[in-house]
Tab-separated table of C-alpha atoms in Angstrom:
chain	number	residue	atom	x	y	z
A	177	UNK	CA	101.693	-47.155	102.049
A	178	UNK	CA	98.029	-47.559	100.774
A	179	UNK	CA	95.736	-48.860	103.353
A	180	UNK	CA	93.190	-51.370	102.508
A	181	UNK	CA	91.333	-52.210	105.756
A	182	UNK	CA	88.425	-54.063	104.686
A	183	UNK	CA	87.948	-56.163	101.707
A	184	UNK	CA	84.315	-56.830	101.075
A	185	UNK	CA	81.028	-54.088	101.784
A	186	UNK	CA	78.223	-55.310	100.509
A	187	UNK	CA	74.555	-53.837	101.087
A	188	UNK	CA	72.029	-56.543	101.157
A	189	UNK	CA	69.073	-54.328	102.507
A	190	UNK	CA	68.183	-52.067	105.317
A	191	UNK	CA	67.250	-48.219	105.717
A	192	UNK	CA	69.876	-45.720	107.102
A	193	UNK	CA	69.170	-42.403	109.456
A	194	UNK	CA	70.860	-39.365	107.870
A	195	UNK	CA	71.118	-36.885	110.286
A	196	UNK	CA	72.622	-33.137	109.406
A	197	UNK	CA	73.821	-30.637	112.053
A	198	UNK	CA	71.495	-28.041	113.228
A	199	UNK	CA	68.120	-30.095	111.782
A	200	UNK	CA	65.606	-31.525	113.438
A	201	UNK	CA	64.211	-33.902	111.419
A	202	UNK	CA	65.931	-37.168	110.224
A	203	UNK	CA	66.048	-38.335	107.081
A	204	UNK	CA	65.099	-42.102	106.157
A	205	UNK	CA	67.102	-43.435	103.086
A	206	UNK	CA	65.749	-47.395	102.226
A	207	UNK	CA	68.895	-49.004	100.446
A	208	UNK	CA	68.746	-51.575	97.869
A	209	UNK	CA	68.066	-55.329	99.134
A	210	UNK	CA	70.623	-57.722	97.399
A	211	UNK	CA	70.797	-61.266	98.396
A	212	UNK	CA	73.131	-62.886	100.462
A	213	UNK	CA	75.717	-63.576	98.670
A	214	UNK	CA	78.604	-66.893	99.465
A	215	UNK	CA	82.020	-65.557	100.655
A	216	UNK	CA	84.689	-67.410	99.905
A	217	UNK	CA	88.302	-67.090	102.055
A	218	UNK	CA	90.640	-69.700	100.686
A	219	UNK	CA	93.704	-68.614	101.879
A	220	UNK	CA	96.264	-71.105	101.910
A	221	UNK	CA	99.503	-68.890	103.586
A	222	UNK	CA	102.656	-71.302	104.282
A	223	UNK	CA	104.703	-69.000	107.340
A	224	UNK	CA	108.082	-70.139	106.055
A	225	UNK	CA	110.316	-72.674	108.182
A	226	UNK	CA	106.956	-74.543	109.410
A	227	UNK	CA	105.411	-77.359	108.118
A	228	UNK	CA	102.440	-75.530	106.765
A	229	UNK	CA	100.364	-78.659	107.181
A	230	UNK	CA	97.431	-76.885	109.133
A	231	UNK	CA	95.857	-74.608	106.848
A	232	UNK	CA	91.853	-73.178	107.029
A	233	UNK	CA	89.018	-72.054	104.385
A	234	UNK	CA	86.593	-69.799	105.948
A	235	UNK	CA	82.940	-69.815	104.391
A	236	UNK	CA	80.769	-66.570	105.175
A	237	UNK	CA	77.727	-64.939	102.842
A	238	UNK	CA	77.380	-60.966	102.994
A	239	UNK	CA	75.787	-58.750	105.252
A	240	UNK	CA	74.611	-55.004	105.568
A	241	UNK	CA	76.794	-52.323	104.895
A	242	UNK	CA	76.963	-51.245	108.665
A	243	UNK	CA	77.075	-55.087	109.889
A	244	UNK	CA	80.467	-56.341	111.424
A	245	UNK	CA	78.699	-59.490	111.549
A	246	UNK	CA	79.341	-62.181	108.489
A	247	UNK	CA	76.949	-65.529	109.009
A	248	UNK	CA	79.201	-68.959	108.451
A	249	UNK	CA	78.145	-71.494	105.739
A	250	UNK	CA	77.913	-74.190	106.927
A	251	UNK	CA	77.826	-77.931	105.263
A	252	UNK	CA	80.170	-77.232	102.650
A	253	UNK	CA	82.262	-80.320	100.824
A	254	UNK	CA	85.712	-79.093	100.027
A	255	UNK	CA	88.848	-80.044	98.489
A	256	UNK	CA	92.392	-79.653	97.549
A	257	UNK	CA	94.242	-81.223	94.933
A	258	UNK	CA	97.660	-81.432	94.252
A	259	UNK	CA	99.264	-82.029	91.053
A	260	UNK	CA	99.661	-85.518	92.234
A	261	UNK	CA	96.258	-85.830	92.631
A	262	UNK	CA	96.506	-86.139	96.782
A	263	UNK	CA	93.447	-84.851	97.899
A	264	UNK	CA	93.152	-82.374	100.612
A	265	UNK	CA	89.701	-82.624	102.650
A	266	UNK	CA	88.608	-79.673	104.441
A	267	UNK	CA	86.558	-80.598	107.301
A	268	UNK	CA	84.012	-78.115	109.109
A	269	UNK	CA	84.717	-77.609	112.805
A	270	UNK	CA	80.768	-77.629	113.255
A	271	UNK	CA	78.679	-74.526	113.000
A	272	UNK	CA	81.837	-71.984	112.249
A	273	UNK	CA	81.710	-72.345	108.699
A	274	UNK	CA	85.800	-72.516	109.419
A	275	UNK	CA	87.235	-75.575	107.382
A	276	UNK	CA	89.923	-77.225	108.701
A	277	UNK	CA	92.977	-79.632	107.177
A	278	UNK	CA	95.459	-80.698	108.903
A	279	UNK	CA	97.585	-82.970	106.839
A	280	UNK	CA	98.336	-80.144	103.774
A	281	UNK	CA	101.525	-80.763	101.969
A	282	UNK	CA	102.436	-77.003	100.195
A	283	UNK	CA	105.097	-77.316	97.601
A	284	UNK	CA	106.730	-73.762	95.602
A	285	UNK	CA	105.663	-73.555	92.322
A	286	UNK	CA	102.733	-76.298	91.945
A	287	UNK	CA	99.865	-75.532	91.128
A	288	UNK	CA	96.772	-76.451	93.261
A	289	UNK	CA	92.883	-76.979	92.668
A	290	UNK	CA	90.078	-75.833	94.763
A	291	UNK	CA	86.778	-77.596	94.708
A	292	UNK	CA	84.021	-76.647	97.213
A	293	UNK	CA	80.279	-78.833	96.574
A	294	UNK	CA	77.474	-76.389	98.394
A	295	UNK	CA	73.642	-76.891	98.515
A	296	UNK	CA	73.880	-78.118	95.143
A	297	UNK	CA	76.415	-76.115	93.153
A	298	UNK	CA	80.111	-76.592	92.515
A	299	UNK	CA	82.624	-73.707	92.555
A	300	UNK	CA	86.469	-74.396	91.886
A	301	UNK	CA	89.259	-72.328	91.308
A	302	UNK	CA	93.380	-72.669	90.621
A	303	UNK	CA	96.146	-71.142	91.846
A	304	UNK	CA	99.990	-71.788	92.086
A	305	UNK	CA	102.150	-71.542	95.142
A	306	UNK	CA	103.876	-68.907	95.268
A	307	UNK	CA	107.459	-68.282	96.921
A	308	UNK	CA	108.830	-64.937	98.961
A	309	UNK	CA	111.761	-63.738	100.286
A	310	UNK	CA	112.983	-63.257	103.877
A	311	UNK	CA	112.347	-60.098	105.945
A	312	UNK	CA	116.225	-58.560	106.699
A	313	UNK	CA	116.892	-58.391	109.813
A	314	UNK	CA	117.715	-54.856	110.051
A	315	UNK	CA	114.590	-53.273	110.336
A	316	UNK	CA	115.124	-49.302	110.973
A	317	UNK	CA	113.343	-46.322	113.061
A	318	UNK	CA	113.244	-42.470	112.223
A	319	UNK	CA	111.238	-40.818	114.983
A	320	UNK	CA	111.249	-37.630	112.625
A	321	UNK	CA	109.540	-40.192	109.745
A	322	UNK	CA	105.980	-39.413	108.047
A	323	UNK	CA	104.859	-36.783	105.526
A	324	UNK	CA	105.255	-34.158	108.164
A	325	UNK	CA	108.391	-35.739	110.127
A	326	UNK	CA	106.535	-35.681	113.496
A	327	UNK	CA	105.501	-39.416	113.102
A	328	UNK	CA	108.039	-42.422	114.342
A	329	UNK	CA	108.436	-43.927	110.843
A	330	UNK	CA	109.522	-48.206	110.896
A	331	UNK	CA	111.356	-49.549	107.236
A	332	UNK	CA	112.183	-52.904	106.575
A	333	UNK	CA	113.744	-54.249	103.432
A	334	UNK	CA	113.634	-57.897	101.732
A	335	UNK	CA	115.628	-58.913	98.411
A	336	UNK	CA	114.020	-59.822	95.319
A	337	UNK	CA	114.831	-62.450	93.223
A	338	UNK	CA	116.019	-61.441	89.705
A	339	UNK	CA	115.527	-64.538	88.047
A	340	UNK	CA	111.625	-64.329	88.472
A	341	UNK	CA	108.979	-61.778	87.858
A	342	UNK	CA	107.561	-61.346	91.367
A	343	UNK	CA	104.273	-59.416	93.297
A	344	UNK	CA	103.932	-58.738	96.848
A	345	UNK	CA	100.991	-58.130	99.327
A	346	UNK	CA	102.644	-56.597	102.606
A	347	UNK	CA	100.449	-56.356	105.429
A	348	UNK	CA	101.272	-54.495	108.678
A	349	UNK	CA	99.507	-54.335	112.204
A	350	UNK	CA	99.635	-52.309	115.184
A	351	UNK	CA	97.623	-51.773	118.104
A	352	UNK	CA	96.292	-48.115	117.379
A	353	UNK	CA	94.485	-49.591	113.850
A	354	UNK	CA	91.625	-52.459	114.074
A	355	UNK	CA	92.304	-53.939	110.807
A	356	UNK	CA	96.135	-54.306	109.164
A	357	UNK	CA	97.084	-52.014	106.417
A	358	UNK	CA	97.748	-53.624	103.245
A	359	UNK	CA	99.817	-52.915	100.201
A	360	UNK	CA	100.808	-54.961	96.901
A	361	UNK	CA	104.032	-54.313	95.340
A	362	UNK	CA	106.017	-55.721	91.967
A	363	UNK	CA	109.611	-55.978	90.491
A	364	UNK	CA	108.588	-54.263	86.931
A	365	UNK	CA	111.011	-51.765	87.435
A	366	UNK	CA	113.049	-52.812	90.892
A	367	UNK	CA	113.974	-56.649	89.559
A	368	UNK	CA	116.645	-57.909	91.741
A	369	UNK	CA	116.696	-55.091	94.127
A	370	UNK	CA	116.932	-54.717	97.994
A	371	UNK	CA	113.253	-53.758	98.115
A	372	UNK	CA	112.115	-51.773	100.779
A	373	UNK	CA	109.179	-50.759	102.825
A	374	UNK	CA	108.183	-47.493	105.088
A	375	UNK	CA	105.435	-47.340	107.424
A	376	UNK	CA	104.425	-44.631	110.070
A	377	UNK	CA	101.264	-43.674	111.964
A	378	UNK	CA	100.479	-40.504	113.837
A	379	UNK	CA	99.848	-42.719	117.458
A	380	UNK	CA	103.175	-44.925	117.163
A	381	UNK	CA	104.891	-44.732	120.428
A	382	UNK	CA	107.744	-46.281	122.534
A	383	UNK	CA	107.011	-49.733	123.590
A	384	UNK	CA	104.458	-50.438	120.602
A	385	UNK	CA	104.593	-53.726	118.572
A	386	UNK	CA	104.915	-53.890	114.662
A	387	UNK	CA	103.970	-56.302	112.981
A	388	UNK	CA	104.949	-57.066	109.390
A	389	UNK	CA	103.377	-59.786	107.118
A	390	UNK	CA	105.386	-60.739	103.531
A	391	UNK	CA	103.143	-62.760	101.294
A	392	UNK	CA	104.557	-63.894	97.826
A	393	UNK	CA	101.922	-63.633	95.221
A	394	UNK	CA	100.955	-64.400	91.989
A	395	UNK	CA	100.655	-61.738	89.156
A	396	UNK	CA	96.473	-62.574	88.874
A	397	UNK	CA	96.204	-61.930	93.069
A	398	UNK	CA	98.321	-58.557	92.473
A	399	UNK	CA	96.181	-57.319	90.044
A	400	UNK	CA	92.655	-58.736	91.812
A	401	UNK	CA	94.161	-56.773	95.028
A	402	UNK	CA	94.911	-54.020	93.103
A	403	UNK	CA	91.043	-53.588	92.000
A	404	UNK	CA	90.226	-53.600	95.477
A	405	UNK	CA	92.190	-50.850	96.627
A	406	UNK	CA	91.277	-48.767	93.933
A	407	UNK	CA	87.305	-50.004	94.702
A	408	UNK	CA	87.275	-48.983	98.256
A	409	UNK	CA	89.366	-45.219	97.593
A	410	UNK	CA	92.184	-46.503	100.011
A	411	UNK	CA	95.156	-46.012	97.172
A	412	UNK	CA	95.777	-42.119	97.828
A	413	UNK	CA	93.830	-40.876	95.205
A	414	UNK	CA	92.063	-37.645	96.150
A	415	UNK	CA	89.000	-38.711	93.787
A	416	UNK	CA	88.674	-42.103	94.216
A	417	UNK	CA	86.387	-44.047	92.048
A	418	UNK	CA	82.609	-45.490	92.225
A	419	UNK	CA	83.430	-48.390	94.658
A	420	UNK	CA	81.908	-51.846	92.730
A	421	UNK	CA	82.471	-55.454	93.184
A	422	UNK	CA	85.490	-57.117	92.342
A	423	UNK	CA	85.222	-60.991	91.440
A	424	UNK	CA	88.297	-63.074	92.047
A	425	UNK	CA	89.475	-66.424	90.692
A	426	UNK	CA	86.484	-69.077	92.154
A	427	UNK	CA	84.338	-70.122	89.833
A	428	UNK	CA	80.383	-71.156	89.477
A	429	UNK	CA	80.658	-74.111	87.823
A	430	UNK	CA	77.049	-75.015	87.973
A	431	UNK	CA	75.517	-71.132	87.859
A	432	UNK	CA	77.002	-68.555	86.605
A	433	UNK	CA	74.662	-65.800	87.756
A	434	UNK	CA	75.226	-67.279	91.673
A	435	UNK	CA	78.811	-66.498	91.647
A	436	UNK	CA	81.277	-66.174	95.053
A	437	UNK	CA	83.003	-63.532	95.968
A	438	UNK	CA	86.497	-64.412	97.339
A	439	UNK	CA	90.185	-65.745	96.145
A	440	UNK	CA	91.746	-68.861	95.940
A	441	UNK	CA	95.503	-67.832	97.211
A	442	UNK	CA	98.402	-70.401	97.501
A	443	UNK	CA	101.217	-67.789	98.814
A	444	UNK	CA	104.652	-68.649	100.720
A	445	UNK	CA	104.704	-65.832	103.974
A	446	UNK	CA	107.935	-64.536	105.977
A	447	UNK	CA	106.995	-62.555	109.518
A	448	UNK	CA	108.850	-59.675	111.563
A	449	UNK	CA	107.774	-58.066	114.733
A	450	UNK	CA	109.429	-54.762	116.014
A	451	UNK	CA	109.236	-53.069	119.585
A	452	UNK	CA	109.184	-49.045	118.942
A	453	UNK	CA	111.928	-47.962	120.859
C-alpha cells in the first residue's frame, strides 16, 4: 500500500535551523514567503445505510511548512445544488471555519454544484456522486504477512461492479500511525473482480483496532489523488519527484491568479473495523 499521510505542505515564510552532527555552528536558511493561500475541504462522504443528511465543508488557508496549525476562514457563503436545483446552505458554526448542513439529500450518480462567495470572489466546482461496494465480511490475518513476513499482515476484499468503470481511495487507520494511510485503486485491468486489499505495519499487535475506509470515486479524484502521491514521494518510488502543487477541481471564478487549493468530492463510503487477534 502507498501511504499518503498528509495532503497539503505549503511554505508561506519563515527561516529554518540546519544543524549537522559534530558542528558547532548552525546554519540559518530564510525560505520563500508565499501568501496565505484558501484551503478548500469539500468532502461530501455518504457512510452507506445512513441518511447522509449531515455533511461538513471545512475552510482553512496555508501555513508554514513545520506548522500543524491551519487558520479557519471564516464568513464564507456556501452552497450546494442539486440537479433539481434544491439548494444546500452551509452554515458556519462560528469562528471554526467548519460549515455545517444538515438537511443534505445525496443521490448515486447526480451530479452536484459547489458554490462558495468569500471576501469578494466566487469559487465553484462539480462533481458527481459516486457509488462503492461493500467491505466482505471476511476480512483475514497472516501474522507471518509484510515484505519480510515478521509483520501481522490484515486483507480485506470488496467486489467490483463490471458494468461500470470504477476508482477507489482506501484509507486505513491504526493507533501506531497519526495520520491514515491512503491508496487509490481502479478496475482497468481487474473489472468485475473480487478486489482485494493487504495492509501490515511493523508495530501491529494483538488487541489493536483496524480501521478500513472504502470511498467510491470518480475517475478526475483518482487521477488528482494520484498527483498527490506522486508530489509528496509516498508511492514507493526510490527517486521520487520535485514535490509541487497540485490544483483540484474548485474554481476562481472571479480571479484566476487567487486560486484554492482543495477538491470538491461527492463519494458513496462503506466502513470495517478489525481487532488483531
Amino acid at each position: 500500500m502507498k501511504p499518503l499521510q498528509k495532503i497539503i505542505i505549503l511554505t508561506v515564510g519563515l527561516s529554518v535551523g540546519l544543524f549537522v552532527t559534530g558542528c558547532e555552528k548552525a546554519i540559518n536558511v530564510p525560505l520563500k514567503t508565499a501568501s496565505p493561500r484558501l484551503v478548500i475541504d469539500a468532502s461530501i462522504d455518504w457512510v452507506k445505510n445512513t441518511a447522509g443528511n449531515e455533511q461538513k465543508i471545512v475552510l482553512s488557508t496555508t501555513t508554514g511548512y513545520y506548522s500543524s496549525d491551519f487558520p479557519s476562514v471564516s464568513g464564507a457563503v456556501i452552497t450546494v445544488t442539486n440537479p433539481s436545483n434544491t439548494v444546500f446552505n452551509f452554515v458556519e458554526t462560528p469562528g471554526t471555519g467548519q460549515y455545517v448542513c444538515h438537511n443534505f439529500l445525496p443521490v448515486i450518480g447526480q451530479t452536484y454544484n459547489l458554490k462558495i462567495v468569500l471576501n469578494g470572489e466566487t469559487y465553484t466546482a462539480s462533481e458527481t456522486f459516486t457509488p462503492v461496494p461493500k467491505i466482505e465480511d471476511n476480512i483475514e490475518q497472516n501474522d507471518k504477512g509484510g515484505e519480510m513476513g515478521d509483520e501481522i499482515e490484515i486483507t480485506f476484499y470488496y467486489k467490483d461492479n463490471a458494468n461500470q468503470a470504477n476508482s477507489y481511495l482506501n484509507s486505513i487507520r491504526q493507533p501506531h500511525s497519526p495520520f491514515p494511510e491512503l491508496e487509490v485503486e481502479d478496475d482497468e485491468h481487474t473489472n468485475g473482480n473480487l478486489m482485494l486489499e493487504s495492509y501490515s505495519h511493523e508495530k501491529l499487535k494483538a488487541g489493536d483496532q483496524v480501521d478500513f475506509k472504502l470511498y467510491g470515486i470518480s475517475k478526475s479524484y483518482y487521477n488528482y489523488m494520484f498527483k498527490l502521491i506522486l508530489a509528496t514521494g509516498n508511492d514507493g518510488n526510490p527517486f521520487p519527484s520535485t514535490p509541487s502543487a497540485v490544483r483540484g477541481n474548485i474554481i476562481n471564478q472571479t480571479n484566476s491568479k487567487n486560486y484554492a487549493f482543495g477538491y470538491f468530492r461527492l463519494a458513496e463510503m462503506d466502513t470495517k473495523s478489525y481487532t488483531i487477534k
